[in-house]
């Protein structure tokens, strides 16, 4: 019933959106070129004034070809100003839009250069917070105040169609199977611990986040939920420029330095960033009741403890860009990433066993001390070559990327028994691992006509994972001895051979624009683990997106993509995590890929005052769905060692999962000072698992962001988010609410700023109550997660800009230096 209501709500909203189509159909077009070189002027500013007004009410920037279209204008008389740094401003008065002349073309606008060379330039420009493109949605993070001083996860919380839970787990349109990229390239830092990786990237380094819910044939088929691409800041200005960002707080500290230099056709950029999560203490309480197969014996496990935890990371990198000729470009990058965490804990335990009649069989009291230390180091390299041809849009791209990762995990736990006369027990383990990922791709684009373009390409992806486990067991005399039954290695290799053919087209005089294509992938895998012979498989992944523009400010689109989810390194690794002997987890090297069919119907509208909305309905059907399953054992034997009262968690291919939902994003400039943004997502998830009951669950997420621009370059922002609870096949995920406050003051001609931030200022802990259940157990976990923090941020950007308008490849671009 709920999914019917979702569909009704979606079409109701869509119908209302269509009903809002206004009479503001007017538009002003033109092209801006250099009066001497006749080269197009990219990023020239077009400002629209109502006749007699001193403030513009609409505007746009020219595209790389110098073209512009300002749409959504009501009837009236306007003044148009055309300007760009280094050129004389040009004005057009008495430009009239009427019912008989809805489109006014200003033709080819020639800008002449100023007589004096500019010594220093400050550019202030803002892209829309959310841009809805035909194949992706872009969240521009440069002016995100409440995320300043935070990390990538803080930015992701505001991105449409993305949900982030309190532990840093990310969902895209209701799916946890998401492929993450950095600057369009894979990185091994995402392999070992996604949450740690996303908390290692400072928000000040992020230019934008691209959400691709229905990737086309050019993209890898991996990731049933879609792709999230984190785009880091860079620029192509002539001269030397850079930025510094620093933040200090009660829970998180970070900083970043960017430096860029470009002269003529060669540019280089370097960066360094780092952050540290200060010591925080999470408090945990677990109460589990389990039953024997005949249900004549009841076991109860009660655990209560606290876990201090720290996390740190740093990244550094250098990139080169060389325009060998106006049509040949070479780029290279080298990056180093490190992150790690360290946790300890003391847990008081009571293990009670009794008959169903109430007679107590045993009551064991103990204290467990645990410690863990994780470290990941990764090196990413890439080399790319781009060739353009005389025909506009014809391109050849060749890219080589390689990522080398090395990680270690040290863990130990010791249980000391208070009664019963039991000797202390414990283990310690050392778990080093390596991974090497290499990709080689070639892509070719050829516009056969103005309305039809083909893209084709091939790719080879090679993944090599190596993991070793060394385990020692605690003896009665307090010494440790090697446990050969829990000491082993795991090697896994996977090669993916891919090719694709894609088309971009325009039909019926631009009535429909779209992309369609087919991707083929051949996957072969080898694992040196007993019983883990993995057959190779073929994947044919069709995809299409069609878009119809209702007018210059409104469009609808329909898309479909076939996706798969290959199990990642952590899901495959058969190493047993026994940091808590009553709650053990392990990977599954026999996992098969998950298969997904994704459908999406979307509507977008831009308003003349700068506001915009995007409404999307989505349907996801996943087969061989990869999910976690917990099984209770009275006694579990792990490679020769018996553990009692154990919950074992492992990943399996469990039946199918269907997601149907609606996502709504809106940005509303209430006044020229006050702006409101909101993300709303609601949907129903239905999981069908053989041997288990079918679970249908409704969930929703709502957030609101409000910003206000005070005089004297002072701006304040508040952000709040609520995620509802949701039932899964074995648990009920708890709901949670959090909110952030921020204020920022800019000075030194907006080159410097200082800001204050606060997260959950009135509550130190967030109470998370989770319920788990199975055929022979039920469990309640209560966690008090520290969320409160206060911080201060400082940023400064510097540098001069120089231009040589006689060189085509020196056209400057808008810098993204933060601040």
Short mmCIF file of N, CA, C and O in Angstrom, two decimals, residues 237-303:
data_model
loop_
_atom_site.label_atom_id
_atom_site.label_comp_id
_atom_site.label_asym_id
_atom_site.label_seq_id
_atom_site.Cartn_x
_atom_site.Cartn_y
_atom_site.Cartn_z
N UNK A 237 44.43 28.84 -13.73
CA UNK A 237 44.80 30.23 -13.89
C UNK A 237 46.28 30.37 -14.23
O UNK A 237 47.12 29.62 -13.74
N UNK A 238 46.60 31.37 -15.04
CA UNK A 238 47.98 31.75 -15.24
C UNK A 238 48.50 32.39 -13.96
O UNK A 238 47.77 33.05 -13.23
N UNK A 239 49.78 32.17 -13.68
CA UNK A 239 50.37 32.77 -12.49
C UNK A 239 50.44 31.77 -11.35
O UNK A 239 50.30 30.57 -11.53
N UNK A 240 50.69 32.32 -10.17
CA UNK A 240 50.81 31.52 -8.97
C UNK A 240 49.69 31.89 -8.01
O UNK A 240 49.44 33.08 -7.76
N UNK A 241 49.01 30.90 -7.48
CA UNK A 241 47.93 31.17 -6.53
C UNK A 241 47.75 29.95 -5.65
O UNK A 241 48.25 28.86 -5.95
N UNK A 242 47.04 30.13 -4.57
CA UNK A 242 46.83 29.02 -3.66
C UNK A 242 45.88 29.37 -2.54
O UNK A 242 45.28 30.44 -2.51
N UNK A 243 45.75 28.45 -1.60
CA UNK A 243 44.85 28.67 -0.47
C UNK A 243 45.33 27.86 0.73
O UNK A 243 46.00 26.83 0.57
N UNK A 244 44.98 28.35 1.91
CA UNK A 244 45.27 27.68 3.17
C UNK A 244 43.98 27.61 3.96
O UNK A 244 43.25 28.60 4.09
N UNK A 245 43.66 26.43 4.49
CA UNK A 245 42.49 26.24 5.34
C UNK A 245 42.90 25.52 6.61
O UNK A 245 43.56 24.47 6.55
N UNK A 246 42.52 26.07 7.76
CA UNK A 246 42.84 25.47 9.05
C UNK A 246 41.59 25.47 9.92
O UNK A 246 40.79 26.40 9.86
N UNK A 247 41.44 24.41 10.72
CA UNK A 247 40.33 24.37 11.66
C UNK A 247 40.77 23.63 12.92
O UNK A 247 41.59 22.71 12.86
N UNK A 248 40.23 24.07 14.03
CA UNK A 248 40.50 23.42 15.32
C UNK A 248 39.18 23.29 16.04
O UNK A 248 38.32 24.18 15.97
N UNK A 249 39.01 22.18 16.75
CA UNK A 249 37.74 21.95 17.42
C UNK A 249 37.87 21.01 18.58
O UNK A 249 38.95 20.49 18.88
N UNK A 250 36.76 20.79 19.23
CA UNK A 250 36.74 19.92 20.40
C UNK A 250 36.73 18.45 20.03
O UNK A 250 37.00 17.60 20.89
N UNK A 251 36.38 18.13 18.77
CA UNK A 251 36.32 16.72 18.36
C UNK A 251 37.09 16.44 17.08
O UNK A 251 37.49 15.32 16.83
N UNK A 252 37.32 17.47 16.25
CA UNK A 252 37.97 17.26 14.96
C UNK A 252 38.85 18.46 14.64
O UNK A 252 38.46 19.61 14.84
N UNK A 253 40.05 18.18 14.13
CA UNK A 253 40.96 19.21 13.66
C UNK A 253 41.43 18.84 12.27
O UNK A 253 41.69 17.67 11.99
N UNK A 254 41.52 19.83 11.37
CA UNK A 254 42.06 19.53 10.06
C UNK A 254 42.65 20.76 9.43
O UNK A 254 42.46 21.89 9.90
N UNK A 255 43.39 20.57 8.36
CA UNK A 255 44.00 21.65 7.63
C UNK A 255 44.36 21.22 6.23
O UNK A 255 44.51 20.03 5.94
N UNK A 256 44.49 22.21 5.34
CA UNK A 256 44.87 21.89 3.96
C UNK A 256 45.61 23.07 3.35
O UNK A 256 45.39 24.23 3.71
N UNK A 257 46.50 22.75 2.43
CA UNK A 257 47.27 23.75 1.69
C UNK A 257 47.24 23.38 0.22
O UNK A 257 47.54 22.24 -0.15
N UNK A 258 46.85 24.33 -0.62
CA UNK A 258 46.85 24.14 -2.08
C UNK A 258 47.73 25.20 -2.71
O UNK A 258 47.64 26.39 -2.36
N UNK A 259 48.57 24.82 -3.65
CA UNK A 259 49.43 25.76 -4.35
C UNK A 259 49.43 25.38 -5.83
O UNK A 259 49.67 24.23 -6.18
N UNK A 260 49.13 26.36 -6.69
CA UNK A 260 49.06 26.12 -8.12
C UNK A 260 49.89 27.16 -8.86
O UNK A 260 49.92 28.34 -8.48
N UNK A 261 50.56 26.72 -9.90
CA UNK A 261 51.35 27.62 -10.73
C UNK A 261 51.16 27.24 -12.19
O UNK A 261 51.15 26.06 -12.53
N UNK A 262 50.99 28.25 -13.02
CA UNK A 262 50.84 27.99 -14.45
C UNK A 262 51.50 29.12 -15.24
O UNK A 262 51.29 30.30 -14.96
N UNK A 263 52.29 28.74 -16.21
CA UNK A 263 52.91 29.70 -17.11
C UNK A 263 52.83 29.15 -18.52
O UNK A 263 53.31 28.04 -18.80
N UNK A 264 52.20 29.92 -19.38
CA UNK A 264 52.04 29.47 -20.75
C UNK A 264 51.21 28.21 -20.82
O UNK A 264 50.08 28.16 -20.33
N UNK A 265 51.78 27.17 -21.41
CA UNK A 265 51.02 25.93 -21.61
C UNK A 265 51.36 24.85 -20.60
O UNK A 265 51.04 23.68 -20.81
N UNK A 266 52.03 25.22 -19.49
CA UNK A 266 52.40 24.22 -18.48
C UNK A 266 51.92 24.66 -17.10
O UNK A 266 52.09 25.82 -16.71
N UNK A 267 51.32 23.73 -16.38
CA UNK A 267 50.82 24.04 -15.04
C UNK A 267 51.15 22.92 -14.07
O UNK A 267 51.28 21.75 -14.45
N UNK A 268 51.33 23.27 -12.80
CA UNK A 268 51.62 22.30 -11.77
C UNK A 268 50.85 22.70 -10.51
O UNK A 268 50.67 23.89 -10.23
N UNK A 269 50.37 21.70 -9.78
CA UNK A 269 49.66 21.96 -8.54
C UNK A 269 50.09 20.96 -7.48
O UNK A 269 50.34 19.78 -7.77
N UNK A 270 50.21 21.43 -6.24
CA UNK A 270 50.54 20.56 -5.13
C UNK A 270 49.56 20.82 -3.99
O UNK A 270 49.00 21.92 -3.88
N UNK A 271 49.34 19.82 -3.16
CA UNK A 271 48.46 20.00 -2.02
C UNK A 271 48.90 19.10 -0.88
O UNK A 271 49.57 18.08 -1.07
N UNK A 272 48.53 19.52 0.31
CA UNK A 272 48.71 18.70 1.50
C UNK A 272 47.53 18.95 2.41
O UNK A 272 47.09 20.09 2.58
N UNK A 273 46.98 17.89 2.99
CA UNK A 273 45.87 18.04 3.92
C UNK A 273 45.97 16.95 4.99
O UNK A 273 46.60 15.91 4.77
N UNK A 274 45.37 17.21 6.10
CA UNK A 274 45.37 16.22 7.17
C UNK A 274 44.27 16.53 8.16
O UNK A 274 43.77 17.65 8.24
N UNK A 275 43.85 15.51 8.90
CA UNK A 275 42.88 15.75 9.96
C UNK A 275 43.06 14.73 11.07
O UNK A 275 43.73 13.71 10.89
N UNK A 276 42.48 15.06 12.20
CA UNK A 276 42.56 14.17 13.35
C UNK A 276 41.26 14.26 14.14
O UNK A 276 40.78 15.35 14.45
N UNK A 277 40.67 13.10 14.38
CA UNK A 277 39.53 13.02 15.30
C UNK A 277 40.08 12.78 16.69
O UNK A 277 40.73 11.76 16.95
N UNK A 278 39.84 13.73 17.57
CA UNK A 278 40.37 13.63 18.92
C UNK A 278 39.68 12.50 19.67
O UNK A 278 38.65 11.97 19.25
N UNK A 279 40.28 12.14 20.79
CA UNK A 279 39.78 11.00 21.56
C UNK A 279 38.31 11.18 21.95
O UNK A 279 37.95 12.16 22.60
N UNK A 280 37.48 10.24 21.51
CA UNK A 280 36.07 10.25 21.88
C UNK A 280 35.72 8.89 22.48
O UNK A 280 36.32 7.88 22.14
N UNK A 281 34.74 8.89 23.36
CA UNK A 281 34.37 7.66 24.06
C UNK A 281 32.92 7.31 23.74
O UNK A 281 32.01 8.11 24.00
N UNK A 282 32.72 6.15 23.16
CA UNK A 282 31.38 5.63 22.89
C UNK A 282 31.03 4.61 23.96
O UNK A 282 31.84 3.74 24.30
N UNK A 283 29.82 4.73 24.50
CA UNK A 283 29.36 3.80 25.54
C UNK A 283 28.39 2.81 24.93
O UNK A 283 27.51 3.19 24.15
N UNK A 284 28.55 1.52 25.29
CA UNK A 284 27.77 0.45 24.68
C UNK A 284 27.12 -0.42 25.74
O UNK A 284 27.73 -0.73 26.77
N UNK A 285 25.87 -0.84 25.46
CA UNK A 285 25.18 -1.83 26.28
C UNK A 285 24.49 -2.82 25.36
O UNK A 285 23.78 -2.43 24.43
N UNK A 286 24.74 -4.12 25.59
CA UNK A 286 24.14 -5.18 24.77
C UNK A 286 23.43 -6.17 25.69
O UNK A 286 23.97 -6.58 26.72
N UNK A 287 22.21 -6.54 25.29
CA UNK A 287 21.45 -7.54 26.03
C UNK A 287 20.89 -8.54 25.03
O UNK A 287 20.03 -8.18 24.20
N UNK A 288 21.40 -9.79 25.06
CA UNK A 288 20.98 -10.79 24.09
C UNK A 288 20.40 -12.02 24.80
O UNK A 288 20.98 -12.52 25.77
N UNK A 289 19.25 -12.47 24.31
CA UNK A 289 18.62 -13.70 24.79
C UNK A 289 18.59 -14.70 23.65
O UNK A 289 18.12 -14.38 22.54
N UNK A 290 19.12 -15.91 23.90
CA UNK A 290 19.16 -16.93 22.86
C UNK A 290 18.63 -18.25 23.42
O UNK A 290 18.56 -18.46 24.64
N UNK A 291 18.26 -19.14 22.49
CA UNK A 291 17.60 -20.39 22.88
C UNK A 291 18.30 -21.57 22.21
O UNK A 291 18.80 -21.44 21.09
N UNK A 292 18.30 -22.70 22.89
CA UNK A 292 18.80 -23.92 22.28
C UNK A 292 17.81 -24.39 21.21
O UNK A 292 16.69 -23.88 21.12
N UNK A 293 18.21 -25.38 20.39
CA UNK A 293 17.33 -25.84 19.31
C UNK A 293 16.00 -26.37 19.85
O UNK A 293 14.95 -26.16 19.24
N UNK A 294 16.05 -27.04 20.97
CA UNK A 294 14.80 -27.56 21.57
C UNK A 294 14.12 -26.53 22.46
O UNK A 294 13.04 -26.79 22.99
N UNK A 295 14.74 -25.35 22.59
CA UNK A 295 14.23 -24.23 23.37
C UNK A 295 13.99 -24.60 24.84
O UNK A 295 13.15 -24.00 25.51
N UNK A 296 14.75 -25.59 25.33
CA UNK A 296 14.62 -25.93 26.74
C UNK A 296 15.71 -25.26 27.59
O UNK A 296 15.72 -25.36 28.81
N UNK A 297 16.66 -24.60 26.91
CA UNK A 297 17.72 -23.87 27.60
C UNK A 297 17.75 -22.43 27.09
O UNK A 297 17.69 -22.19 25.87
N UNK A 298 17.87 -21.49 28.03
CA UNK A 298 17.90 -20.07 27.69
C UNK A 298 19.25 -19.50 28.13
O UNK A 298 19.67 -19.69 29.27
N UNK A 299 19.91 -18.82 27.20
CA UNK A 299 21.18 -18.16 27.50
C UNK A 299 21.02 -16.66 27.39
O UNK A 299 20.42 -16.16 26.41
N UNK A 300 21.53 -15.94 28.35
CA UNK A 300 21.46 -14.49 28.34
C UNK A 300 22.87 -13.94 28.43
O UNK A 300 23.68 -14.38 29.26
N UNK A 301 23.17 -12.97 27.56
CA UNK A 301 24.46 -12.30 27.56
C UNK A 301 24.23 -10.81 27.78
O UNK A 301 23.50 -10.17 27.01
N UNK A 302 24.86 -10.27 28.80
CA UNK A 302 24.75 -8.83 29.08
C UNK A 302 26.16 -8.25 29.03
O UNK A 302 27.08 -8.75 29.69
N UNK A 303 26.33 -7.20 28.22
CA UNK A 303 27.63 -6.53 28.09
C UNK A 303 27.45 -5.03 28.28
O UNK A 303 26.50 -4.44 27.74
#
